[in-house]
Coordinates of C-alpha atoms in Angstrom, one line a residue:
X13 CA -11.3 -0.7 6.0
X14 CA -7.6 -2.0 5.8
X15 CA -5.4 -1.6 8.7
X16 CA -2.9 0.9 8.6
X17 CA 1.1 1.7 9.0
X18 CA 1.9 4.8 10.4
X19 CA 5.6 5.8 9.9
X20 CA 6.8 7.2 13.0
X21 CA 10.5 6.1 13.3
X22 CA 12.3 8.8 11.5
X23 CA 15.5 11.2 13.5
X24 CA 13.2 14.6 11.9
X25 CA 16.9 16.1 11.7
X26 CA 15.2 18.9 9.8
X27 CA 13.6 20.3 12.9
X28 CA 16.2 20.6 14.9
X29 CA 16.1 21.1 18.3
X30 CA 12.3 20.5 18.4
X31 CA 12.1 17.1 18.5
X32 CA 15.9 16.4 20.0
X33 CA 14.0 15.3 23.1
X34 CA 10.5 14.7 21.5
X35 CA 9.7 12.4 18.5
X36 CA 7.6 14.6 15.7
X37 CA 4.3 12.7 16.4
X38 CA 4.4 14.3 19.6
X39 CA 5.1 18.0 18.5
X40 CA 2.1 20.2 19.9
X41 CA -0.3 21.2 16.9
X42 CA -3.3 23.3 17.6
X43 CA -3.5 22.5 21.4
X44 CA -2.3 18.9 21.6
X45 CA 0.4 16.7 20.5
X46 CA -0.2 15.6 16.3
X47 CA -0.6 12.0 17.1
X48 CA -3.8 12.7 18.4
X49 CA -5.4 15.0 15.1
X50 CA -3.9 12.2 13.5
X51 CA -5.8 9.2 14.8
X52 CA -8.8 10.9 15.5
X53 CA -9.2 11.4 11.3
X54 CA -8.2 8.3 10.7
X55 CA -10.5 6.5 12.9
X56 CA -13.4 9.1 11.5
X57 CA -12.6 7.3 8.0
X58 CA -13.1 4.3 9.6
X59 CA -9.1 2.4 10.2
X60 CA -10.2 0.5 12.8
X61 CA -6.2 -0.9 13.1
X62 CA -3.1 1.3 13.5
X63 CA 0.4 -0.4 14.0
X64 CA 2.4 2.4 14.7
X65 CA 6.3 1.8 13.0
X66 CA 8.3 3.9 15.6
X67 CA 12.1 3.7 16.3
X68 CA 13.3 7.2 17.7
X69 CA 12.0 8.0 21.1
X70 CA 9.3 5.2 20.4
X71 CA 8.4 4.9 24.1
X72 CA 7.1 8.4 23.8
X73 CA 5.0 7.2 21.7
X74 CA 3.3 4.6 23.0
X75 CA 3.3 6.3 26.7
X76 CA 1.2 9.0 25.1
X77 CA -1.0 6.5 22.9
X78 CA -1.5 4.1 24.7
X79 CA -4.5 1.0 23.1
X80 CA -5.8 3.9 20.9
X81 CA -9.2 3.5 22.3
X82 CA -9.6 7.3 23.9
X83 CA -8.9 8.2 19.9
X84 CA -11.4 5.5 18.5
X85 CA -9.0 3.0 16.9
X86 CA -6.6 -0.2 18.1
X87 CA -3.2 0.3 18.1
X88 CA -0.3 -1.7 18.1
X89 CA 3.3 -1.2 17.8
X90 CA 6.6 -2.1 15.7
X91 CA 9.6 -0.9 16.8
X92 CA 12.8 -0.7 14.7
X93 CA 15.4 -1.9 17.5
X94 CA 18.5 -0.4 18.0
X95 CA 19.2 0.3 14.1
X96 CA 16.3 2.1 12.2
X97 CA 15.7 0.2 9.5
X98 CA 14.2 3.1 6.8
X99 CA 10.6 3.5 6.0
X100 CA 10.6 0.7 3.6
X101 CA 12.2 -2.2 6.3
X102 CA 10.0 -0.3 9.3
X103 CA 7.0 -1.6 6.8
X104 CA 8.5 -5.2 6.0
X105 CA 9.1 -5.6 9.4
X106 CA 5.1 -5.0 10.2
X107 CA 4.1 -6.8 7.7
X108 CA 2.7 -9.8 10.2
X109 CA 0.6 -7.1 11.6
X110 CA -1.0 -6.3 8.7
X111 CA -3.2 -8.3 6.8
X112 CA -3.5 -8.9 3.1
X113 CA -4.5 -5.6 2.4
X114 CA -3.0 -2.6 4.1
X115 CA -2.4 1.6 4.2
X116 CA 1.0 3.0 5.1
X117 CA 0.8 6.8 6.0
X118 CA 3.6 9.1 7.3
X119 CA 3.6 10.3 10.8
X120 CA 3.9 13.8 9.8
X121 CA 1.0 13.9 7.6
X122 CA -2.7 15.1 7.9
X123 CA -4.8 14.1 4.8
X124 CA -8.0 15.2 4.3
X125 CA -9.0 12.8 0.9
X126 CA -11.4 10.3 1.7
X127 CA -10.4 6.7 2.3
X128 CA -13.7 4.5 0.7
X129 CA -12.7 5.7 -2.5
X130 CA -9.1 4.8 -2.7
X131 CA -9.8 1.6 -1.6
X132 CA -12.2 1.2 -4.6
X133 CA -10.0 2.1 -7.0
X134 CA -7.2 -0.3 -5.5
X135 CA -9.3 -3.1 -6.1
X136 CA -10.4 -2.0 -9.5
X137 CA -7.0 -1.8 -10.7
X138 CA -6.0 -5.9 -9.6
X139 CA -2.2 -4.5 -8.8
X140 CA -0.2 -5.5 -5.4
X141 CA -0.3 -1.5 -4.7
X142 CA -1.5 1.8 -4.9
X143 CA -0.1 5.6 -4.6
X144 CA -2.5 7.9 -4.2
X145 CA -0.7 11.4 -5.9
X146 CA -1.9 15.0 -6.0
X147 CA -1.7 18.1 -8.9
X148 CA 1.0 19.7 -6.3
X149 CA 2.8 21.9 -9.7
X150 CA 5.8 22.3 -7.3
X151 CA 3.3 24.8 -4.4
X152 CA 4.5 22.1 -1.4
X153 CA 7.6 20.1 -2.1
X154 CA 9.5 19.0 -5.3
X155 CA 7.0 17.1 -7.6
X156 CA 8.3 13.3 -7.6
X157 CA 5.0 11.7 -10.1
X158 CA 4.7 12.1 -13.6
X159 CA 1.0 10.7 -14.6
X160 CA -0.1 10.3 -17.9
X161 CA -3.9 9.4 -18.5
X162 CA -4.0 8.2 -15.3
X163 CA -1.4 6.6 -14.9
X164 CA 1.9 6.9 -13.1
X165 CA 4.5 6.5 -15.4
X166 CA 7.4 7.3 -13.8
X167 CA 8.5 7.9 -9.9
X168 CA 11.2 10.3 -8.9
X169 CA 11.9 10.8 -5.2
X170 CA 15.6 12.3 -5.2
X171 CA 15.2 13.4 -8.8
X172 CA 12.9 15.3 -10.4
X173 CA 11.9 16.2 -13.9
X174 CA 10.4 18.7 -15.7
X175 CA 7.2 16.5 -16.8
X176 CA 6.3 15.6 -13.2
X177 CA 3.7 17.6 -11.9
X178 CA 2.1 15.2 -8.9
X179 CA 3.5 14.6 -5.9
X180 CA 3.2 11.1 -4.0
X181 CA 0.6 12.1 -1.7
X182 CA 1.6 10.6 1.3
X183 CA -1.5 7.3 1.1
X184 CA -0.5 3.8 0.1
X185 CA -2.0 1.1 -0.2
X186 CA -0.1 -2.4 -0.5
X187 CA -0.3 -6.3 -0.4
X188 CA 2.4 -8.0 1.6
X189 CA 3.0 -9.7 -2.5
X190 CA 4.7 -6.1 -3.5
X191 CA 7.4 -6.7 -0.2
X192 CA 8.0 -9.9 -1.4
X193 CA 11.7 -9.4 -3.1
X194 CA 12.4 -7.3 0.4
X195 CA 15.0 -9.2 3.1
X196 CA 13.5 -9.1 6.4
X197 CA 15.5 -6.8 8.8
X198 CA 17.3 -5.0 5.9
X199 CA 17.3 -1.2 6.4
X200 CA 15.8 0.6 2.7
X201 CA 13.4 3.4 1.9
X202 CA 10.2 2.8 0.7
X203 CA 10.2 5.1 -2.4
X204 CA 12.7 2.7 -3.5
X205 CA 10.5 -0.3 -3.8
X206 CA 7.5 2.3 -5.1
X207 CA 9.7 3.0 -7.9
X208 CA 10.3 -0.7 -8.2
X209 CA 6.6 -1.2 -8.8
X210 CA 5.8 1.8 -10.7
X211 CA 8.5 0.5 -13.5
X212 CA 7.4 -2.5 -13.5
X213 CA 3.7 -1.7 -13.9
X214 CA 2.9 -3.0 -10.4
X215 CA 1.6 0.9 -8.8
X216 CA -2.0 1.3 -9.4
X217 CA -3.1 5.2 -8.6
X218 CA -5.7 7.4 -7.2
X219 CA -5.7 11.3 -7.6
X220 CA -6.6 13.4 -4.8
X221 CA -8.6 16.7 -5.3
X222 CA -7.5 18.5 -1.5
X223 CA -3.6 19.1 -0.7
X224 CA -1.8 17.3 2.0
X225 CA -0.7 19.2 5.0
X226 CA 2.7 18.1 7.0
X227 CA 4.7 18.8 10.5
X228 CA 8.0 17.9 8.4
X229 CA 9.1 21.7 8.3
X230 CA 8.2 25.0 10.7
X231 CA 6.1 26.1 7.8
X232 CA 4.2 23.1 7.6
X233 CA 3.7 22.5 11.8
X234 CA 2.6 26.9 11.0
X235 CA 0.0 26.0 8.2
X236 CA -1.1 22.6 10.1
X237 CA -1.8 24.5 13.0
X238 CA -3.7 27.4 11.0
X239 CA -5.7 24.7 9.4
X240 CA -6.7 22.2 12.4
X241 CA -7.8 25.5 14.8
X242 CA -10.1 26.7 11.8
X243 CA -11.4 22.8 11.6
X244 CA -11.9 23.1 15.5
X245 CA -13.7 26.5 15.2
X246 CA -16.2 25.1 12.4
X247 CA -16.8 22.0 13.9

């Protein structure tokens, strides 16, 4: 299983006073801080090898996490520095952590899709990347994909359009190849190179049958919560 990128560098502005002294990852979800949910499913779907892209209140972070071997995984970390350098440069900068085959996930995120698959139909496809994007018909967020046969044929993140009806599920997978026109230590948002590739015909894609659940807004840590104490009470 590729290693993975977990985007965990962001201000979360939209939460407000919550995380002005703690960084998201650590917000407390259904008993403990996210982080924890977070690594525990991803080392159940067997990433092996998280780097960890932090920048605000990174220390946190890694105080709390530690190796990652109570949570069944490795983990490393790259830090932004003093400036953040947006998810897209928090990624370039990683990159030598990485491999030649690699996931980036957001640090808000808890995905329940299962991980074999996608990587099957990355290598299927012969692109430098993958999106994996999800039927969301506007129920949680804007939708930002427009697929046709299969296919993504356009990517909006600030704009959408009535013909999108996915939603970039929040699962990538990339080559360091599709970061190659990127200049190292140059701040930019990844949804801008993802658009890059998908216009180019460089974004392979999978489509994911579960939603996506996030910590990015208090309705999302409220339905995250709901959903990981049910998990706990059926496990």
């Amino acid at each position: 299983m590729p290693s993975l990128a977990l985007l965990a560098g962001g201000l979360a502005t939209r939460l407000g006073e919550l995380t002005a002294s703690v960084p998201k990852s650590l917000l407390p979800v259904a008993g403990e801080p996210f982080l924890a949910h977070q690594l525990r499913r991803l080392a159940g779907e067997g990433v092996e090898d998280v780097v960890i892209c932090c920048g605000h209140l990174g220390d946190m972070i890694e105080d709390f996490a530690g190796d990652g071997s109570r949570f069944g995984c490795r983990l490393r970390y790259s830090c932004d520095g003093p400036d953040l350098l947006g998810t897209g440069g928090a990624v370039r900068r990683a990159l030598p952590l990485l491999g030649e085959l690699f996931w980036v996930m957001y640090g808000d995120s808890y995905l329940t899709v299962p991980f074999a698959p996608v990587v099957d139909a990355f290598q299927a496809a012969g692109k430098p990347a993958l999106m994996t994007v999800f039927a969301n018909e506007g129920r949680w967020g804007a939708s930002n994909v427009e697929l046709s046969a299969g296919k993504i044929v356009r990517y909006e993140k600030r704009k959408a359009v009535a013909a999108m009806r996915h939603i970039d599920y929040g699962l990538s997978l990339f080559t360091p190849r599709a970061f190659a026109a990127s200049a190292a230590e140059e701040p930019f948002d990844l949804g801008d190179l993802q658009k890059e590739l998908v216009e180019s015909g460089d974004m392979a894609c999978f489509e994911a049958g579960e939603r996506f659940y996030e910590i990015g807004s208090l309705s999302g840590i409220e339905e995250t919560n709901a959903m990981l104490l049910a998990k706990a009470v059926c496990a």
